[in-house]
Short mmCIF file of C-alpha atoms and ligand atoms in Angstrom, two decimals:
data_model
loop_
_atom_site.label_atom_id
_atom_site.label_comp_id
_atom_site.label_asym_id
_atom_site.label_seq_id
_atom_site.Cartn_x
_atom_site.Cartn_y
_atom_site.Cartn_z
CA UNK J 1 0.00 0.00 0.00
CA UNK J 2 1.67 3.15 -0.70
CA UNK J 3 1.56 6.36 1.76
CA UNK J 4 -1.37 7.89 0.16
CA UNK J 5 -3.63 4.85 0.16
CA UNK J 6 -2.75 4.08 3.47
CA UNK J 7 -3.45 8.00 4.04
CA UNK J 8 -7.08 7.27 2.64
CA UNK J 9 -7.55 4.17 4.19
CA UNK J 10 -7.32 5.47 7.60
CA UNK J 11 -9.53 8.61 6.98
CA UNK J 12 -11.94 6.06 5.89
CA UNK J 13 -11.81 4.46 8.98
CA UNK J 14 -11.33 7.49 11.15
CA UNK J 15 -14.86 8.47 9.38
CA UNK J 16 -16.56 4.81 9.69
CA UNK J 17 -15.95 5.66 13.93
CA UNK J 18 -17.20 9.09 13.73
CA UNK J 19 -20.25 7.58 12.16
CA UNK J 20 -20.45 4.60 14.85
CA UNK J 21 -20.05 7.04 17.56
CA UNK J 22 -22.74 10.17 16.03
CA UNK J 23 -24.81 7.45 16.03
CA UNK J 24 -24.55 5.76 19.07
CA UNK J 25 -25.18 9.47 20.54
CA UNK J 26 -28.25 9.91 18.26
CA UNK J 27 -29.58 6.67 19.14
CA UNK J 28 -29.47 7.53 22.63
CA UNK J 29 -30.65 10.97 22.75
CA UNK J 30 -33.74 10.71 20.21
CA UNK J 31 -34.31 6.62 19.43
CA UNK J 32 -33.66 4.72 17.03
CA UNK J 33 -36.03 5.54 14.76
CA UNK J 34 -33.98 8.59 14.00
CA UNK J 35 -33.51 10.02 10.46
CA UNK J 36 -30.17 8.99 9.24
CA UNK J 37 -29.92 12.53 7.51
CA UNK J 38 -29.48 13.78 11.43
CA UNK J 39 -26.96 11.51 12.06
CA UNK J 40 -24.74 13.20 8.94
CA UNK J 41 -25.64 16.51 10.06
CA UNK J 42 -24.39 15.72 13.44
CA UNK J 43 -21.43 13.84 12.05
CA UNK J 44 -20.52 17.12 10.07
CA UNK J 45 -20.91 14.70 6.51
CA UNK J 46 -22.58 13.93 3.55
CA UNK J 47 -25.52 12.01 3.75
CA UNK J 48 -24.33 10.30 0.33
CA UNK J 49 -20.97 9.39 2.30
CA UNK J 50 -22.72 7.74 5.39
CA UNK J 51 -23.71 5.19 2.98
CA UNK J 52 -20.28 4.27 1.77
CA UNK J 53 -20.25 2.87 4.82
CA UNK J 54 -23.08 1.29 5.76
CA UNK J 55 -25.21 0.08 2.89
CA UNK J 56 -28.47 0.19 4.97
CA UNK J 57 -30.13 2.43 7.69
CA UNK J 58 -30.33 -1.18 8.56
CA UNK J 59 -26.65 -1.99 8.72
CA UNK J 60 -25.78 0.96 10.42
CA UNK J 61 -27.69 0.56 13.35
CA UNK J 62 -26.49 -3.38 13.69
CA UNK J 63 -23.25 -2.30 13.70
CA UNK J 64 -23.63 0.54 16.20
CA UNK J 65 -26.01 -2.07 18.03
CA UNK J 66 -23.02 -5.16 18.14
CA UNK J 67 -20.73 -2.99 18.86
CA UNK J 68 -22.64 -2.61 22.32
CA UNK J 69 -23.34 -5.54 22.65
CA UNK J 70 -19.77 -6.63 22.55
CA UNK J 71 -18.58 -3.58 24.96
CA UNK J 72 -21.28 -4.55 27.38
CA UNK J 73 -20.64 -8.25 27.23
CA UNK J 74 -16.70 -7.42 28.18
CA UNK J 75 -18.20 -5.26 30.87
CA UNK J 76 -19.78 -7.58 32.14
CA UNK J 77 -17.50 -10.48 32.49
CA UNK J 78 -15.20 -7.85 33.50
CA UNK J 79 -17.17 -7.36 36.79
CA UNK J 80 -18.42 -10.56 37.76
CA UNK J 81 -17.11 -11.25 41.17
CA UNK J 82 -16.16 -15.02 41.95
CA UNK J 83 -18.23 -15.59 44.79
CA UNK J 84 -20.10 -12.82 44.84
CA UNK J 85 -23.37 -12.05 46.72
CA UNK J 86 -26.20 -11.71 44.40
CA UNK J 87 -26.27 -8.13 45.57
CA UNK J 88 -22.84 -7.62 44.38
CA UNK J 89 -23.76 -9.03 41.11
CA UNK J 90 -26.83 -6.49 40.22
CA UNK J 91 -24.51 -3.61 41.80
CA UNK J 92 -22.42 -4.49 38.99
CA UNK J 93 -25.24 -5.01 36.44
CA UNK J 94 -27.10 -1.35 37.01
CA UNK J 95 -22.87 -0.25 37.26
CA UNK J 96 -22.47 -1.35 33.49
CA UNK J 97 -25.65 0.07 32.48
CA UNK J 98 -25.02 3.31 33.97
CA UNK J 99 -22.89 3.75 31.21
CA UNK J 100 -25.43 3.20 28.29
CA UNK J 101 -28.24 3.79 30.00
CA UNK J 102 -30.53 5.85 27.95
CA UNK J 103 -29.16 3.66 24.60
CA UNK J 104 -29.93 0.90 26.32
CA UNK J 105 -33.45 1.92 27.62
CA UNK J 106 -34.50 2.75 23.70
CA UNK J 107 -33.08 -0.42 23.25
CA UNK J 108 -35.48 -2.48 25.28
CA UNK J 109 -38.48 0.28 24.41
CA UNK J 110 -37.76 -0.24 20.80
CA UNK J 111 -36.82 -3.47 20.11
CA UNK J 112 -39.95 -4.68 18.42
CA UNK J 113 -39.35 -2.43 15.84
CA UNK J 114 -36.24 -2.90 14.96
CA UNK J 115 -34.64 -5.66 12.48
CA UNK J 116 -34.57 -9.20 13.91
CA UNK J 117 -30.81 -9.31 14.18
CA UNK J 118 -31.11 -6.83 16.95
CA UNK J 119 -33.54 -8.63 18.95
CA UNK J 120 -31.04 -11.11 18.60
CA UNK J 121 -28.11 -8.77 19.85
CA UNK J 122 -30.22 -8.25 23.11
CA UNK J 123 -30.99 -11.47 23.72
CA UNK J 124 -27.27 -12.28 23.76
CA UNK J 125 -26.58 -9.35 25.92
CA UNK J 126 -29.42 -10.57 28.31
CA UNK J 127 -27.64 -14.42 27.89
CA UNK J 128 -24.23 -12.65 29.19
CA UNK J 129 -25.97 -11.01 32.05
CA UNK J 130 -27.87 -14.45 33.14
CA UNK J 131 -24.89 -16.48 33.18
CA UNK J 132 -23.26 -13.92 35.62
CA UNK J 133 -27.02 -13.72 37.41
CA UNK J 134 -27.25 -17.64 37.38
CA UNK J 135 -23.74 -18.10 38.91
CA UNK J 136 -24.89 -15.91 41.87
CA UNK J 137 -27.72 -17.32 42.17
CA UNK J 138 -27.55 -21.06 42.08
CA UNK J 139 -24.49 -20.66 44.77
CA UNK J 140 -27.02 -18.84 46.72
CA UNK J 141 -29.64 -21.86 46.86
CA UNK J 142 -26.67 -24.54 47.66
CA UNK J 143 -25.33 -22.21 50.55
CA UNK J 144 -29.15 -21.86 51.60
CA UNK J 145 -29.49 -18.00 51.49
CA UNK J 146 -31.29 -17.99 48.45
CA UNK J 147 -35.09 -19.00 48.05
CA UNK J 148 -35.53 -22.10 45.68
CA UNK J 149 -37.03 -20.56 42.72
CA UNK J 150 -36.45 -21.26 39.23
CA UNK J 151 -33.61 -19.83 37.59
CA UNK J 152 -35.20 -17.82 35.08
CA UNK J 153 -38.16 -16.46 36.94
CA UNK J 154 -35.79 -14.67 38.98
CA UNK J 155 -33.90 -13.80 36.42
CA UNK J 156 -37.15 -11.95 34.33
CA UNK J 157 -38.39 -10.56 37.60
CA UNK J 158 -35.24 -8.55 37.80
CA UNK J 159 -35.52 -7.34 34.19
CA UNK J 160 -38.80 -6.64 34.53
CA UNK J 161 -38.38 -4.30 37.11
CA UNK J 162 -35.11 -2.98 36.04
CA UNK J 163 -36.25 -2.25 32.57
CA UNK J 164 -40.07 -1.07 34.29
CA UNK J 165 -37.90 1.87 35.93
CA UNK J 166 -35.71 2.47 33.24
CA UNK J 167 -38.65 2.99 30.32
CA UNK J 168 -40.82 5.26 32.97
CA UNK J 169 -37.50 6.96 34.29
CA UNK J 170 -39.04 10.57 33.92
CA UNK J 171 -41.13 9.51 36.82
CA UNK J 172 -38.92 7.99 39.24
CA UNK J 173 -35.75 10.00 38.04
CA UNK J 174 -37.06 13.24 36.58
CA UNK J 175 -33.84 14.99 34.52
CA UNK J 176 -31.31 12.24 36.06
CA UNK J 177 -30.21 9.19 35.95
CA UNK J 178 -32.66 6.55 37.24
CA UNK J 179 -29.99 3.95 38.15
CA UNK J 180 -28.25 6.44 39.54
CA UNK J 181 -31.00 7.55 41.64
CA UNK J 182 -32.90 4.32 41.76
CA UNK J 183 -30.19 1.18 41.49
CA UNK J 184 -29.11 0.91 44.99
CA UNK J 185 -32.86 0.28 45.94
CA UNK J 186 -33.39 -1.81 43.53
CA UNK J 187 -30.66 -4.16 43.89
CA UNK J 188 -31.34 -4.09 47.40
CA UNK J 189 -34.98 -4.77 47.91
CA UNK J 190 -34.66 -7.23 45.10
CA UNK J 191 -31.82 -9.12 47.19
CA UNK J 192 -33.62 -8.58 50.36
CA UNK J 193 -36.93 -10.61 48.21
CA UNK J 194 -35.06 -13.26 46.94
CA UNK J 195 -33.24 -14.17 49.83
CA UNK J 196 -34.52 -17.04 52.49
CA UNK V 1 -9.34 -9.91 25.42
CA UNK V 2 -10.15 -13.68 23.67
CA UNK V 3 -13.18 -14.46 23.09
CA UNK V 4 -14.54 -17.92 22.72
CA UNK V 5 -14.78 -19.24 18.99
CA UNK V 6 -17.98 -21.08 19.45
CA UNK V 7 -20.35 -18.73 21.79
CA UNK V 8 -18.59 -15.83 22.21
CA UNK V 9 -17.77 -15.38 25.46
CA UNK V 10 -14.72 -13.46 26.86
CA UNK V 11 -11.84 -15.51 28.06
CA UNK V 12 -9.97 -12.83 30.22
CA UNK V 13 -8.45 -16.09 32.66
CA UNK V 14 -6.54 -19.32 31.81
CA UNK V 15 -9.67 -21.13 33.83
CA UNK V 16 -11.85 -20.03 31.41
CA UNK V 17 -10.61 -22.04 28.47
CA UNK V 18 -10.90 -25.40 27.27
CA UNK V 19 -9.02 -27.71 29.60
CA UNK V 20 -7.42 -24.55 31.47
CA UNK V 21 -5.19 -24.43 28.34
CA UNK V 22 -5.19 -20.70 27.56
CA UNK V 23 -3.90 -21.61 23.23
CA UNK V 24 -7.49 -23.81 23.09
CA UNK V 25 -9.85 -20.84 21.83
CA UNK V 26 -13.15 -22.77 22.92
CA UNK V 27 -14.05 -21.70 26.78
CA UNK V 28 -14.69 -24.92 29.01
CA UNK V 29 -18.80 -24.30 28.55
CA UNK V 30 -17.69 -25.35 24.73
CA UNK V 31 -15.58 -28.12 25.19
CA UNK V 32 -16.92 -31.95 25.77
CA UNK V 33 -15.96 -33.81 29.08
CA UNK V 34 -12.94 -34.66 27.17
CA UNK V 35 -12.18 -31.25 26.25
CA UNK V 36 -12.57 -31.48 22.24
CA UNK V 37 -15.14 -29.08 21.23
CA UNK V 38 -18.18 -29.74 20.83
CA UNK V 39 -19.76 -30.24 17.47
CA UNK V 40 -22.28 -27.49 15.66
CA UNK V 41 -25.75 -29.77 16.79
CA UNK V 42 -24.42 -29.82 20.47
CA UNK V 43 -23.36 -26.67 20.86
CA UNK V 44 -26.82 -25.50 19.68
CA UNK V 45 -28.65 -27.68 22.29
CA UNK V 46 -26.29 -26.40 24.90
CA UNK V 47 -27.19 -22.86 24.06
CA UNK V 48 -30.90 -22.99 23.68
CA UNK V 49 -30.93 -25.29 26.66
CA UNK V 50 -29.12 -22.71 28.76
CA UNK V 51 -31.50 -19.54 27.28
CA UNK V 52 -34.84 -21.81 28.32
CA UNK V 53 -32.99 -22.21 31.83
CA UNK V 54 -31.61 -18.77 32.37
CA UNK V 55 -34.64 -16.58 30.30
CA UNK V 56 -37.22 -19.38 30.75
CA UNK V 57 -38.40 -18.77 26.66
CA UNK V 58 -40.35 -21.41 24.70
CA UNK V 59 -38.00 -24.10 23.34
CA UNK V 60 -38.54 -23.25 19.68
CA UNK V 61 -37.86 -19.70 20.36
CA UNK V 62 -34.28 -20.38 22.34
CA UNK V 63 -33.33 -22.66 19.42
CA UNK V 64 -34.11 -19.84 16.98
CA UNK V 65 -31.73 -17.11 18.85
CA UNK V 66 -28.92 -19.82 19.68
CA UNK V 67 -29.17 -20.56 15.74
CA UNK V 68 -28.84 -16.50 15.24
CA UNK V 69 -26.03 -16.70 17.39
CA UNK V 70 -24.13 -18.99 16.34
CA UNK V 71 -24.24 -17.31 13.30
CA UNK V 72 -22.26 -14.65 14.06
CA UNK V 73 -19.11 -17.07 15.83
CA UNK V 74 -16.31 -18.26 13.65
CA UNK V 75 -16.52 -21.73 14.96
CA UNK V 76 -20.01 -22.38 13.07
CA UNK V 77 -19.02 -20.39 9.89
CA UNK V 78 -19.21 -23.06 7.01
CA UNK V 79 -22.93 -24.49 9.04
CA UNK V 80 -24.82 -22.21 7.75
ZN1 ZN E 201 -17.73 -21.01 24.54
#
């Protein structure tokens, strides 16, 4: 490659992340539903150059949406604590989400309209999080502290509060964060329920 | 960080591979008793039967997004 393709080649990719990222923010701030001519606006591009990259509106919000998906899988696995209480555990779950949280919340509001391969990228984010959740958990019942439910009803119950706070987060969080505001009492009380 | 081949999980600790063998790029929930991997129809039983255990879904429906997964993983390229 000489100096000036590998010149161009890196612009290319320098603009492929600005894209990614404009996105991401867009995503977050106003859905994804979101007119990809606002993304190129915000970007400071063409539209016609946004789909050098990505052939599809499609395509670019799979790739904004694995990209996630991987960074919050790492995260994950990152934090999860050999031995851990379960508390510990959903500390670090609302910790990780903290850091995506309103992407993440039009995530889980929006995912029936999205393209299939996104439910998909959720459901292996949610796989990530119940392995960590499951480990916790099923040490729990051996060691007796935890009640003998099954697995995966405890598992929904916590996302189905977590994401019932998160989608109505004007009310319990007005103009903050809810898991900021709201994630130590929910980890808590749901420990506190769970536990024998 | 590695991440597994066949599901995709991180490997960040020799414990989490194959056989505690940090060159085997399968983690140990992909590997057999005798630490070979495990082959494309097992590995998607595995999954789906962990999703119905974990997320509780329907059967059908965990097969569906452990077949989407395995899509994506470099292990199950030439299944598809
Ligand atoms: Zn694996």
């Amino acid at each position: 490659m000489s100096a000036e393709q590998g010149k161009r080649q890196l612009q290319k990719e320098a603009t492929r992340e600005r894209i990614l990222r404009t996105a991401a923010a867009v995503y977050s701030e106003r859905g994804f539903a979101t007119p990809t001519n606002v993304i190129t606006q915000e970007a400071g591009i063409s539209h016609g150059s946004l789909f050098v990259h990505f052939s599809t509106r499609e395509d670019l919000q799979i790739s904004v949406l694995e990209r996630f998906a991987q960074e919050v899988c790492d995260e994950l696995h990152d934090l999860s604590v050999n031995n851990g209480s379960v508390e510990e555990m959903l500390r670090a779950h609302i910790g990780v989400l903290k850091n995506y949280e309103l992407f993440y919340r039009n995530l889980v509001s929006e995912t029936a309209l999205l393209p299939r391969e996104t439910r998909t990228l959720l459901v292996s984010v949610q796989s990530a999080m119940s392995h960590h959740f499951g480990t916790a958990v099923e040490q729990g019942q051996r060691n007796g502290t935890v009640k003998d439910l099954p697995l995966h009803m405890l598992f929904n119950i916590w996302i189905g509060l977590l994401h019932y706070y998160l989608q109505n987060g004007d009310l319990f969080a007005p103009g903050s964060s809810v898991l900021e505001q709201c994630g130590d009492e929910l980890a808590n009380s749901f420990s506190k329920l769970i536990s024998k | 960080m590695k991440t597994c081949i066949a599901c995709g999980m991180p490997m960040k600790d020799a414990s989490e591979h194959a056989m505690n063998d940090p060159k085997k790029d399968y983690c140990i929930y992909c590997a057999r008793p005798d630490g070979s991997m495990q082959s494309f129809d097992e590995k998607l039983e595995s999954m789906a039967d962990f999703i119905v255990r974990t997320q509780g879904f329907d059967r059908k429906a965990a097969l569906r997004a452990a077949e989407d997964m395995m899509k994506k993983l470099p292990a199950w390229e030439g299944c598809f």
